[in-house]
mmCIF file of C-alpha atoms in Angstrom:
data_model
loop_
_atom_site.group_PDB
_atom_site.id
_atom_site.type_symbol
_atom_site.label_atom_id
_atom_site.label_comp_id
_atom_site.label_asym_id
_atom_site.label_seq_id
_atom_site.Cartn_x
_atom_site.Cartn_y
_atom_site.Cartn_z
ATOM 1 C CA GLU T 19 17.258 9.495 2.416
ATOM 2 C CA ALA T 20 14.876 9.318 5.298
ATOM 3 C CA GLY T 21 11.731 7.436 4.912
ATOM 4 C CA VAL T 22 8.376 8.297 5.692
ATOM 5 C CA ALA T 23 8.222 8.756 9.727
ATOM 6 C CA GLN T 24 5.023 8.000 11.839
ATOM 7 C CA SER T 25 4.152 8.074 15.249
ATOM 8 C CA PRO T 26 2.970 6.516 17.703
ATOM 9 C CA ARG T 27 3.920 3.218 16.509
ATOM 10 C CA TYR T 28 1.330 1.552 18.744
ATOM 11 C CA LYS T 29 -1.678 2.994 20.399
ATOM 12 C CA ILE T 30 -4.494 1.279 22.922
ATOM 13 C CA ILE T 31 -7.472 3.397 23.615
ATOM 14 C CA GLU T 32 -10.808 2.700 24.946
ATOM 15 C CA LYS T 33 -13.689 2.939 22.615
ATOM 16 C CA ARG T 34 -15.163 6.503 22.352
ATOM 17 C CA GLN T 35 -12.023 8.083 23.023
ATOM 18 C CA SER T 36 -9.875 10.273 20.757
ATOM 19 C CA VAL T 37 -6.454 9.724 19.076
ATOM 20 C CA ALA T 38 -4.082 11.249 16.792
ATOM 21 C CA PHE T 39 -1.400 9.774 14.469
ATOM 22 C CA TRP T 40 1.295 12.204 13.107
ATOM 23 C CA CYS T 41 2.985 11.553 9.784
ATOM 24 C CA ASN T 42 6.306 13.022 8.352
ATOM 25 C CA PRO T 43 6.626 12.310 4.394
ATOM 26 C CA ILE T 44 9.948 12.088 2.812
ATOM 27 C CA SER T 45 11.243 15.480 2.318
ATOM 28 C CA GLY T 46 10.105 17.264 -0.700
ATOM 29 C CA HIS T 47 7.236 14.857 -1.674
ATOM 30 C CA ALA T 48 4.026 16.634 -2.820
ATOM 31 C CA THR T 49 1.562 14.033 -2.431
ATOM 32 C CA LEU T 50 0.759 12.120 0.913
ATOM 33 C CA TYR T 51 -1.651 9.277 1.696
ATOM 34 C CA TRP T 52 -3.358 7.770 4.832
ATOM 35 C CA TYR T 53 -4.437 3.877 4.443
ATOM 36 C CA GLN T 54 -6.030 1.846 6.913
ATOM 37 C CA GLN T 55 -5.155 -1.979 7.158
ATOM 38 C CA ILE T 56 -7.515 -4.127 9.025
ATOM 39 C CA LEU T 57 -5.967 -7.412 10.021
ATOM 40 C CA GLY T 58 -5.888 -10.024 7.171
ATOM 41 C CA GLN T 59 -6.788 -7.183 4.293
ATOM 42 C CA GLY T 60 -4.660 -5.091 2.250
ATOM 43 C CA PRO T 61 -4.530 -1.590 2.758
ATOM 44 C CA LYS T 62 -7.533 0.721 1.901
ATOM 45 C CA LEU T 63 -6.990 4.277 0.964
ATOM 46 C CA LEU T 64 -8.614 6.869 3.527
ATOM 47 C CA ILE T 65 -7.562 10.527 2.145
ATOM 48 C CA GLN T 66 -5.069 11.631 -0.419
ATOM 49 C CA PHE T 67 -3.341 15.170 -0.146
ATOM 50 C CA GLN T 68 -1.752 16.849 -2.865
ATOM 51 C CA ASN T 69 0.588 19.613 -0.972
ATOM 52 C CA ASN T 70 -2.122 20.650 1.402
ATOM 53 C CA GLY T 71 -5.319 20.259 -0.654
ATOM 54 C CA VAL T 72 -7.540 17.083 -0.312
ATOM 55 C CA VAL T 73 -7.458 15.046 -3.710
ATOM 56 C CA ASP T 74 -9.621 12.096 -2.766
ATOM 57 C CA ASP T 75 -11.421 11.558 0.580
ATOM 58 C CA SER T 76 -14.232 9.243 -0.822
ATOM 59 C CA GLN T 77 -13.527 6.590 2.137
ATOM 60 C CA LEU T 78 -12.935 8.578 5.034
ATOM 61 C CA PRO T 79 -15.441 8.203 7.668
ATOM 62 C CA LYS T 80 -16.045 11.996 7.937
ATOM 63 C CA ASP T 81 -18.301 11.878 10.854
ATOM 64 C CA ARG T 82 -15.662 10.288 12.921
ATOM 65 C CA PHE T 83 -12.194 10.632 11.037
ATOM 66 C CA SER T 84 -10.252 13.737 10.027
ATOM 67 C CA ALA T 85 -7.050 14.662 8.670
ATOM 68 C CA GLU T 86 -5.069 17.722 7.818
ATOM 69 C CA ARG T 87 -1.719 18.681 6.097
ATOM 70 C CA LEU T 88 -0.463 21.885 7.423
ATOM 71 C CA LYS T 89 1.970 23.874 5.005
ATOM 72 C CA GLY T 90 2.028 20.877 2.786
ATOM 73 C CA VAL T 91 4.446 18.785 4.856
ATOM 74 C CA ASP T 92 3.447 16.872 8.004
ATOM 75 C CA SER T 93 0.173 15.456 8.364
ATOM 76 C CA THR T 94 -1.956 14.306 11.261
ATOM 77 C CA LEU T 95 -5.021 11.578 11.101
ATOM 78 C CA LYS T 96 -7.622 12.349 13.933
ATOM 79 C CA ILE T 97 -10.220 9.470 15.265
ATOM 80 C CA GLN T 98 -13.108 11.019 17.242
ATOM 81 C CA PRO T 99 -14.568 9.137 19.127
ATOM 82 C CA ALA T 100 -13.231 5.707 18.250
ATOM 83 C CA LYS T 101 -14.993 2.663 17.718
ATOM 84 C CA LEU T 102 -14.058 -0.986 18.158
ATOM 85 C CA GLU T 103 -13.934 -1.329 14.343
ATOM 86 C CA ASP T 104 -11.148 1.219 14.097
ATOM 87 C CA SER T 105 -8.558 -1.088 15.412
ATOM 88 C CA ALA T 106 -6.234 -1.427 12.509
ATOM 89 C CA VAL T 107 -2.887 -0.143 11.394
ATOM 90 C CA TYR T 108 -2.863 3.004 9.932
ATOM 91 C CA LEU T 109 -0.335 3.402 7.269
ATOM 92 C CA CYS T 110 0.934 6.884 6.029
ATOM 93 C CA ALA T 111 2.750 7.213 2.509
ATOM 94 C CA SER T 112 4.142 9.904 0.147
ATOM 95 C CA SER T 113 5.001 10.010 -3.504
ATOM 96 C CA PRO T 114 7.338 12.724 -5.293
ATOM 97 C CA ARG T 115 5.004 14.572 -7.545
ATOM 98 C CA TRP T 116 1.146 14.153 -8.097
ATOM 99 C CA GLY T 117 0.589 10.509 -7.312
ATOM 100 C CA GLY T 118 0.368 9.356 -11.089
ATOM 101 C CA PRO T 119 -0.022 5.904 -12.698
ATOM 102 C CA ILE T 120 3.487 5.046 -12.433
ATOM 103 C CA GLU T 121 4.555 6.946 -9.598
ATOM 104 C CA THR T 122 5.898 4.792 -6.564
ATOM 105 C CA GLN T 123 4.308 5.363 -3.081
ATOM 106 C CA TYR T 124 6.788 5.217 -0.233
ATOM 107 C CA PHE T 125 5.103 3.747 2.809
ATOM 108 C CA GLY T 126 6.001 4.412 6.793
ATOM 109 C CA PRO T 127 6.244 1.713 9.313
ATOM 110 C CA GLY T 128 2.391 2.263 10.076
ATOM 111 C CA THR T 129 0.802 2.989 13.780
ATOM 112 C CA ARG T 130 -1.169 -0.277 15.306
ATOM 113 C CA LEU T 131 -4.047 0.873 17.030
ATOM 114 C CA LEU T 132 -6.326 -1.169 19.538
ATOM 115 C CA VAL T 133 -9.770 -0.040 20.612
ATOM 116 C CA LEU T 134 -10.958 -1.560 23.613
ATOM 117 C CA ASP Y 4 -11.373 -0.087 -10.381
ATOM 118 C CA ALA Y 5 -10.221 -3.174 -12.349
ATOM 119 C CA LYS Y 6 -9.986 -6.183 -10.202
ATOM 120 C CA THR Y 7 -7.102 -8.509 -9.688
ATOM 121 C CA THR Y 8 -6.927 -12.334 -8.605
ATOM 122 C CA GLN Y 9 -4.185 -13.965 -6.808
ATOM 123 C CA PRO Y 10 -3.762 -17.207 -5.042
ATOM 124 C CA ASN Y 11 -4.129 -16.585 -1.144
ATOM 125 C CA SER Y 12 -0.843 -18.381 -0.334
ATOM 126 C CA MET Y 13 2.186 -19.912 -2.038
ATOM 127 C CA GLU Y 14 5.369 -21.880 -0.736
ATOM 128 C CA SER Y 15 8.908 -21.800 -1.956
ATOM 129 C CA ASN Y 16 12.170 -22.975 -0.769
ATOM 130 C CA GLU Y 17 15.275 -20.766 -0.294
ATOM 131 C CA GLU Y 18 17.353 -20.018 -3.388
ATOM 132 C CA GLU Y 19 14.781 -21.475 -5.749
ATOM 133 C CA PRO Y 20 12.914 -19.329 -8.372
ATOM 134 C CA VAL Y 21 9.354 -18.317 -7.401
ATOM 135 C CA HIS Y 22 6.393 -17.472 -9.870
ATOM 136 C CA LEU Y 23 3.693 -15.357 -8.334
ATOM 137 C CA PRO Y 24 0.626 -15.195 -10.714
ATOM 138 C CA CYS Y 25 -2.054 -12.467 -11.201
ATOM 139 C CA ASN Y 26 -5.010 -12.532 -13.194
ATOM 140 C CA HIS Y 27 -6.572 -9.074 -14.528
ATOM 141 C CA SER Y 28 -9.061 -10.474 -17.096
ATOM 142 C CA THR Y 29 -10.745 -6.998 -17.215
ATOM 143 C CA ILE Y 30 -7.527 -4.652 -17.808
ATOM 144 C CA SER Y 31 -7.948 -1.854 -19.940
ATOM 145 C CA GLY Y 32 -5.124 -0.465 -22.248
ATOM 146 C CA THR Y 33 -4.107 2.187 -20.045
ATOM 147 C CA ASP Y 34 -3.948 0.289 -16.846
ATOM 148 C CA TYR Y 35 -0.346 -0.348 -15.214
ATOM 149 C CA ILE Y 36 0.291 -3.547 -13.641
ATOM 150 C CA HIS Y 37 1.914 -2.590 -10.069
ATOM 151 C CA TRP Y 38 3.609 -5.107 -7.672
ATOM 152 C CA TYR Y 39 3.994 -4.175 -3.883
ATOM 153 C CA ARG Y 40 5.080 -6.335 -1.207
ATOM 154 C CA GLN Y 41 4.711 -6.065 2.772
ATOM 155 C CA LEU Y 42 6.990 -7.720 4.814
ATOM 156 C CA PRO Y 43 5.667 -8.496 8.415
ATOM 157 C CA SER Y 44 5.065 -5.619 10.722
ATOM 158 C CA GLN Y 45 6.200 -3.242 7.851
ATOM 159 C CA GLY Y 46 4.337 -0.751 5.610
ATOM 160 C CA PRO Y 47 3.963 -2.021 1.608
ATOM 161 C CA GLU Y 48 7.251 -1.560 -0.541
ATOM 162 C CA TYR Y 49 7.076 -1.187 -4.164
ATOM 163 C CA VAL Y 50 8.630 -3.963 -6.091
ATOM 164 C CA ILE Y 51 8.126 -3.341 -9.698
ATOM 165 C CA HIS Y 52 5.543 -2.148 -12.529
ATOM 166 C CA GLY Y 53 4.893 -2.362 -16.234
ATOM 167 C CA LEU Y 54 2.487 -1.556 -18.999
ATOM 168 C CA THR Y 55 2.957 -3.915 -22.063
ATOM 169 C CA SER Y 56 6.503 -5.299 -21.902
ATOM 170 C CA ASN Y 57 8.366 -7.336 -19.559
ATOM 171 C CA VAL Y 58 10.357 -5.657 -16.883
ATOM 172 C CA ASN Y 59 13.419 -6.532 -15.038
ATOM 173 C CA ASN Y 60 14.926 -4.767 -12.026
ATOM 174 C CA ARG Y 61 17.228 -5.494 -9.170
ATOM 175 C CA MET Y 62 14.345 -6.826 -6.972
ATOM 176 C CA ALA Y 63 12.466 -8.952 -9.404
ATOM 177 C CA SER Y 64 11.361 -9.398 -12.983
ATOM 178 C CA LEU Y 65 7.628 -9.218 -14.209
ATOM 179 C CA ALA Y 66 6.411 -11.097 -17.056
ATOM 180 C CA ILE Y 67 3.177 -9.603 -18.772
ATOM 181 C CA ALA Y 68 1.070 -11.891 -21.194
ATOM 182 C CA GLU Y 69 0.552 -10.705 -24.311
ATOM 183 C CA ASP Y 70 -3.061 -10.089 -24.143
ATOM 184 C CA ARG Y 71 -2.291 -8.318 -20.577
ATOM 185 C CA LYS Y 72 -4.894 -10.717 -19.137
ATOM 186 C CA SER Y 73 -2.448 -11.965 -16.749
ATOM 187 C CA SER Y 74 1.144 -11.125 -15.245
ATOM 188 C CA THR Y 75 3.631 -12.966 -13.217
ATOM 189 C CA LEU Y 76 6.217 -11.685 -10.787
ATOM 190 C CA ILE Y 77 9.288 -13.502 -10.845
ATOM 191 C CA LEU Y 78 11.826 -13.673 -7.952
ATOM 192 C CA HIS Y 79 14.720 -15.376 -9.201
ATOM 193 C CA ARG Y 80 16.419 -16.763 -5.977
ATOM 194 C CA ALA Y 81 14.083 -16.545 -3.243
ATOM 195 C CA THR Y 82 15.541 -15.744 0.260
ATOM 196 C CA LEU Y 83 14.183 -15.781 3.774
ATOM 197 C CA ARG Y 84 13.831 -11.970 3.325
ATOM 198 C CA ASP Y 85 11.133 -12.313 0.564
ATOM 199 C CA ALA Y 86 8.784 -14.019 2.888
ATOM 200 C CA ALA Y 87 5.752 -11.564 2.357
ATOM 201 C CA VAL Y 88 2.406 -10.534 1.136
ATOM 202 C CA TYR Y 89 2.869 -9.798 -2.347
ATOM 203 C CA TYR Y 90 -0.241 -7.467 -3.946
ATOM 204 C CA CYS Y 91 -0.550 -6.925 -7.507
ATOM 205 C CA ILE Y 92 -2.429 -3.957 -8.381
ATOM 206 C CA LEU Y 93 -3.671 -2.091 -11.538
ATOM 207 C CA ARG Y 94 -3.527 1.619 -11.982
ATOM 208 C CA LEU Y 95 -5.375 3.614 -14.490
ATOM 209 C CA PRO Y 96 -4.707 7.259 -15.297
ATOM 210 C CA GLN Y 97 -7.355 9.244 -13.705
ATOM 211 C CA GLY Y 98 -6.069 12.722 -13.912
ATOM 212 C CA GLY Y 99 -4.699 13.053 -10.207
ATOM 213 C CA SER Y 100 -6.364 10.393 -8.013
ATOM 214 C CA GLU Y 101 -4.252 7.363 -9.232
ATOM 215 C CA LYS Y 102 -4.841 5.581 -5.919
ATOM 216 C CA LEU Y 103 -3.328 1.966 -5.213
ATOM 217 C CA VAL Y 104 -6.387 -0.316 -4.538
ATOM 218 C CA PHE Y 105 -5.015 -3.287 -2.518
ATOM 219 C CA GLY Y 106 -6.478 -6.856 -2.706
ATOM 220 C CA LYS Y 107 -5.727 -9.458 -0.080
ATOM 221 C CA GLY Y 108 -2.383 -10.436 -2.015
ATOM 222 C CA THR Y 109 -0.682 -13.690 -2.074
ATOM 223 C CA LYS Y 110 1.499 -14.640 1.196
ATOM 224 C CA LEU Y 111 4.665 -16.139 0.239
ATOM 225 C CA THR Y 112 6.301 -18.499 2.524
ATOM 226 C CA VAL Y 113 9.915 -19.314 2.181
ATOM 227 C CA ASN Y 114 11.199 -22.285 3.630
ATOM 228 C CA PRO Y 115 14.975 -22.633 4.533
#
């Protein structure tokens, strides 16, 4: 079974530029998550989709971050414009059903973003 | 979200058992205890979870205190590949948004 795919793996941009990350979850997984992991910290949830609807985006900085999940499969996360503090690893995860309390989340390798 | 407390770091020798502690004194009766680990330059991966009883799987064992205020992840024979950050996480059924709330975890170093 193929895992969660993310691209690009690395990205370097100047502040105030835009950037987009792509995620392809495990086939058939209904729930998709985007996390931000700043160096030395644990991942923090930015947004959770169930199929193509948003379940939780309470920690997404909506003035600059946006995400979509078209047709309930692939997802993109965009930052526009980027700030220095956005430098982090962006992780995508998926789970089979509705993201319940015993459901395993499967993580991709992440995209490492450096904002200069 | 209920809080967990873990040591910042631990060290072990290869092929020896490792006991990774986690305190969760404010745990509620319906919180599940999950452990994930993150190998260097990779995304987190699921290790094990439990509610009240001790649990075993091919990766590890989870020992849960009788009052559920603490738990211990047990790696029976550490290998170099087990060097990672281990996260203890509580998950409460919340009707659709049972997100993982990660702390800083315990960085495990395994010496050859």
